[in-house]
Amino acid sequence: MQVARAVAVAASPSASGAEVGSGVSAVPDELDEQTLVVRAQEGDARAFEQLARRHQDALYRLAVRVMGDRAEAEDALQEALLDAWRRIGRFRGESAFSTWMYRIVTNRCLGMLRKRRPVPVEEVDAAPAPAQDSPERAAERDAGMAALHRALAALPDDLRVCWVLREVEGQGYAEIAQITGATEDAVRGRIHRARTRLAEAMRSWR
């Protein structure tokens, strides 16, 4: 996974059209997020790099689940990080920084999805098999996970994004509404429809 490279590229002074202030300064690891945001808005590329690294695992996980492909998720995340670095001056703190980043990654993923179809089915982040599992049990579990990934890939983009944010990332309805730009009622409806479709698709695996 080249997420670390993506963070470094996004945080490089040349990636931003704005004048860079302290882009090469060292940033203490213990700085709080608000301070890092302020320093990044002042042009400190290292501060932005530290912000991105703090959130990169969750952002990458979101991108993989939405895109259905690790390589395309990495591309989407790198572009999203570049977007975030260029727009960091526009962040006003009206939502959590993580929510702001989720929205940028989500929008970048959806933009890429609109340019290609269908969503590929790639088995990602499967839980490791318990040591005591028999080969038959392990094969059954793997087949069930593959079926879930196919069902998830078959969901409309808006349903899949809301389901991933809720069920995988643990975001609240209000946060998902901020990320997607939808109302809370719309988010609840999308998640309900996603759950219904997935339950129907997985009925034979119960």
mmCIF file of N, CA and C in Angstrom, residues 114-168:
data_model
loop_
_atom_site.group_PDB
_atom_site.id
_atom_site.type_symbol
_atom_site.label_atom_id
_atom_site.label_comp_id
_atom_site.label_asym_id
_atom_site.label_seq_id
_atom_site.Cartn_x
_atom_site.Cartn_y
_atom_site.Cartn_z
ATOM 1 N N ARG A 114 -18.075 7.332 -11.222
ATOM 2 C CA ARG A 114 -18.939 7.773 -12.312
ATOM 3 C C ARG A 114 -18.264 7.613 -13.673
ATOM 4 N N LYS A 115 -16.939 7.505 -13.654
ATOM 5 C CA LYS A 115 -16.200 7.389 -14.910
ATOM 6 C C LYS A 115 -15.989 5.945 -15.344
ATOM 7 N N ARG A 116 -16.333 5.017 -14.477
ATOM 8 C CA ARG A 116 -16.174 3.618 -14.868
ATOM 9 C C ARG A 116 -17.180 2.729 -14.158
ATOM 10 N N ARG A 117 -17.551 1.655 -14.822
ATOM 11 C CA ARG A 117 -18.475 0.658 -14.306
ATOM 12 C C ARG A 117 -18.056 -0.694 -14.854
ATOM 13 N N PRO A 118 -18.376 -1.782 -14.216
ATOM 14 C CA PRO A 118 -19.023 -1.853 -12.908
ATOM 15 C C PRO A 118 -18.006 -1.737 -11.783
ATOM 16 N N VAL A 119 -18.522 -1.641 -10.543
ATOM 17 C CA VAL A 119 -17.634 -1.650 -9.389
ATOM 18 C C VAL A 119 -17.001 -3.028 -9.298
ATOM 19 N N PRO A 120 -15.668 -3.126 -9.265
ATOM 20 C CA PRO A 120 -15.049 -4.444 -9.179
ATOM 21 C C PRO A 120 -15.297 -5.077 -7.826
ATOM 22 N N VAL A 121 -15.206 -6.392 -7.804
ATOM 23 C CA VAL A 121 -15.392 -7.121 -6.556
ATOM 24 C C VAL A 121 -14.042 -7.636 -6.105
ATOM 25 N N GLU A 122 -13.530 -7.070 -5.044
ATOM 26 C CA GLU A 122 -12.257 -7.512 -4.490
ATOM 27 C C GLU A 122 -12.461 -7.792 -3.023
ATOM 28 N N GLU A 123 -12.018 -8.949 -2.581
ATOM 29 C CA GLU A 123 -12.175 -9.304 -1.177
ATOM 30 C C GLU A 123 -11.137 -8.547 -0.368
ATOM 31 N N VAL A 124 -11.612 -7.687 0.532
ATOM 32 C CA VAL A 124 -10.716 -6.833 1.293
ATOM 33 C C VAL A 124 -11.006 -6.954 2.771
ATOM 34 N N ASP A 125 -9.920 -6.856 3.536
ATOM 35 C CA ASP A 125 -10.032 -6.786 4.993
ATOM 36 C C ASP A 125 -10.825 -7.943 5.591
ATOM 37 N N ALA A 126 -10.697 -9.105 5.006
ATOM 38 C CA ALA A 126 -11.368 -10.265 5.583
ATOM 39 C C ALA A 126 -10.720 -10.624 6.907
ATOM 40 N N ALA A 127 -11.525 -11.018 7.861
ATOM 41 C CA ALA A 127 -11.004 -11.383 9.169
ATOM 42 C C ALA A 127 -10.191 -12.667 9.060
ATOM 43 N N PRO A 128 -9.052 -12.766 9.755
ATOM 44 C CA PRO A 128 -8.273 -13.992 9.699
ATOM 45 C C PRO A 128 -9.040 -15.158 10.295
ATOM 46 N N ALA A 129 -8.807 -16.319 9.762
ATOM 47 C CA ALA A 129 -9.511 -17.508 10.241
ATOM 48 C C ALA A 129 -9.024 -17.895 11.626
ATOM 49 N N PRO A 130 -9.944 -18.195 12.549
ATOM 50 C CA PRO A 130 -9.526 -18.701 13.853
ATOM 51 C C PRO A 130 -8.713 -19.974 13.679
ATOM 52 N N ALA A 131 -7.734 -20.153 14.552
ATOM 53 C CA ALA A 131 -6.832 -21.293 14.413
ATOM 54 C C ALA A 131 -7.574 -22.618 14.495
ATOM 55 N N GLN A 132 -8.704 -22.648 15.218
ATOM 56 C CA GLN A 132 -9.411 -23.906 15.420
ATOM 57 C C GLN A 132 -10.374 -24.237 14.282
ATOM 58 N N ASP A 133 -10.528 -23.331 13.313
ATOM 59 C CA ASP A 133 -11.451 -23.580 12.216
ATOM 60 C C ASP A 133 -10.999 -24.765 11.369
ATOM 61 N N SER A 134 -11.959 -25.609 10.999
ATOM 62 C CA SER A 134 -11.683 -26.696 10.072
ATOM 63 C C SER A 134 -11.581 -26.126 8.668
ATOM 64 N N PRO A 135 -10.948 -26.832 7.735
ATOM 65 C CA PRO A 135 -10.885 -26.349 6.344
ATOM 66 C C PRO A 135 -12.265 -26.096 5.758
ATOM 67 N N GLU A 136 -13.244 -26.957 6.110
ATOM 68 C CA GLU A 136 -14.591 -26.791 5.583
ATOM 69 C C GLU A 136 -15.222 -25.510 6.120
ATOM 70 N N ARG A 137 -15.036 -25.273 7.425
ATOM 71 C CA ARG A 137 -15.602 -24.059 8.032
ATOM 72 C C ARG A 137 -14.947 -22.805 7.452
ATOM 73 N N ALA A 138 -13.634 -22.860 7.262
ATOM 74 C CA ALA A 138 -12.921 -21.717 6.701
ATOM 75 C C ALA A 138 -13.380 -21.437 5.278
ATOM 76 N N ALA A 139 -13.576 -22.490 4.490
ATOM 77 C CA ALA A 139 -14.028 -22.323 3.109
ATOM 78 C C ALA A 139 -15.430 -21.727 3.065
ATOM 79 N N GLU A 140 -16.291 -22.173 3.989
ATOM 80 C CA GLU A 140 -17.654 -21.646 4.041
ATOM 81 C C GLU A 140 -17.647 -20.173 4.411
ATOM 82 N N ARG A 141 -16.799 -19.816 5.383
ATOM 83 C CA ARG A 141 -16.729 -18.423 5.797
ATOM 84 C C ARG A 141 -16.198 -17.552 4.657
ATOM 85 N N ASP A 142 -15.168 -18.019 3.964
ATOM 86 C CA ASP A 142 -14.598 -17.248 2.858
ATOM 87 C C ASP A 142 -15.627 -17.049 1.744
ATOM 88 N N ALA A 143 -16.410 -18.097 1.485
ATOM 89 C CA ALA A 143 -17.442 -17.986 0.455
ATOM 90 C C ALA A 143 -18.503 -16.976 0.869
ATOM 91 N N GLY A 144 -18.836 -16.958 2.146
ATOM 92 C CA GLY A 144 -19.803 -15.994 2.645
ATOM 93 C C GLY A 144 -19.293 -14.568 2.532
ATOM 94 N N MET A 145 -17.998 -14.360 2.840
ATOM 95 C CA MET A 145 -17.418 -13.031 2.708
ATOM 96 C C MET A 145 -17.396 -12.581 1.249
ATOM 97 N N ALA A 146 -17.101 -13.528 0.355
ATOM 98 C CA ALA A 146 -17.095 -13.199 -1.069
ATOM 99 C C ALA A 146 -18.494 -12.783 -1.526
ATOM 100 N N ALA A 147 -19.502 -13.472 -1.013
ATOM 101 C CA ALA A 147 -20.884 -13.120 -1.367
ATOM 102 C C ALA A 147 -21.237 -11.734 -0.848
ATOM 103 N N LEU A 148 -20.777 -11.398 0.347
ATOM 104 C CA LEU A 148 -21.037 -10.075 0.903
ATOM 105 C C LEU A 148 -20.372 -8.998 0.062
ATOM 106 N N HIS A 149 -19.134 -9.235 -0.361
ATOM 107 C CA HIS A 149 -18.442 -8.249 -1.181
ATOM 108 C C HIS A 149 -19.154 -8.047 -2.517
ATOM 109 N N ARG A 150 -19.671 -9.129 -3.094
ATOM 110 C CA ARG A 150 -20.412 -9.003 -4.350
ATOM 111 C C ARG A 150 -21.694 -8.199 -4.139
ATOM 112 N N ALA A 151 -22.375 -8.484 -3.028
ATOM 113 C CA ALA A 151 -23.612 -7.760 -2.741
ATOM 114 C C ALA A 151 -23.336 -6.284 -2.481
ATOM 115 N N LEU A 152 -22.245 -5.998 -1.785
ATOM 116 C CA LEU A 152 -21.887 -4.612 -1.493
ATOM 117 C C LEU A 152 -21.522 -3.874 -2.777
ATOM 118 N N ALA A 153 -20.785 -4.539 -3.661
ATOM 119 C CA ALA A 153 -20.397 -3.915 -4.927
ATOM 120 C C ALA A 153 -21.603 -3.640 -5.813
ATOM 121 N N ALA A 154 -22.664 -4.446 -5.642
ATOM 122 C CA ALA A 154 -23.861 -4.289 -6.469
ATOM 123 C C ALA A 154 -24.768 -3.160 -5.998
ATOM 124 N N LEU A 155 -24.536 -2.622 -4.803
ATOM 125 C CA LEU A 155 -25.372 -1.534 -4.298
ATOM 126 C C LEU A 155 -25.132 -0.254 -5.098
ATOM 127 N N PRO A 156 -26.163 0.572 -5.245
ATOM 128 C CA PRO A 156 -25.941 1.904 -5.818
ATOM 129 C C PRO A 156 -24.923 2.661 -4.973
ATOM 130 N N ASP A 157 -24.175 3.558 -5.610
ATOM 131 C CA ASP A 157 -23.089 4.248 -4.919
ATOM 132 C C ASP A 157 -23.538 4.933 -3.635
ATOM 133 N N ASP A 158 -24.689 5.638 -3.694
ATOM 134 C CA ASP A 158 -25.107 6.399 -2.517
ATOM 135 C C ASP A 158 -25.453 5.482 -1.352
ATOM 136 N N LEU A 159 -26.019 4.313 -1.642
ATOM 137 C CA LEU A 159 -26.341 3.361 -0.572
ATOM 138 C C LEU A 159 -25.063 2.748 -0.002
ATOM 139 N N ARG A 160 -24.136 2.393 -0.903
ATOM 140 C CA ARG A 160 -22.898 1.758 -0.446
ATOM 141 C C ARG A 160 -22.082 2.706 0.432
ATOM 142 N N VAL A 161 -21.981 3.961 0.023
ATOM 143 C CA VAL A 161 -21.210 4.927 0.803
ATOM 144 C C VAL A 161 -21.801 5.095 2.200
ATOM 145 N N CYS A 162 -23.103 5.273 2.283
ATOM 146 C CA CYS A 162 -23.738 5.459 3.599
ATOM 147 C C CYS A 162 -23.590 4.218 4.461
ATOM 148 N N TRP A 163 -23.740 3.038 3.859
ATOM 149 C CA TRP A 163 -23.609 1.794 4.623
ATOM 150 C C TRP A 163 -22.192 1.635 5.152
ATOM 151 N N VAL A 164 -21.202 1.908 4.318
ATOM 152 C CA VAL A 164 -19.802 1.782 4.747
ATOM 153 C C VAL A 164 -19.500 2.760 5.875
ATOM 154 N N LEU A 165 -19.943 3.995 5.732
ATOM 155 C CA LEU A 165 -19.681 4.991 6.767
ATOM 156 C C LEU A 165 -20.327 4.610 8.088
ATOM 157 N N ARG A 166 -21.516 3.994 8.038
ATOM 158 C CA ARG A 166 -22.219 3.620 9.254
ATOM 159 C C ARG A 166 -21.701 2.304 9.845
ATOM 160 N N GLU A 167 -21.648 1.276 9.017
ATOM 161 C CA GLU A 167 -21.376 -0.064 9.517
ATOM 162 C C GLU A 167 -19.889 -0.389 9.646
ATOM 163 N N VAL A 168 -19.073 0.203 8.815
ATOM 164 C CA VAL A 168 -17.630 -0.075 8.861
ATOM 165 C C VAL A 168 -16.897 0.993 9.666
#
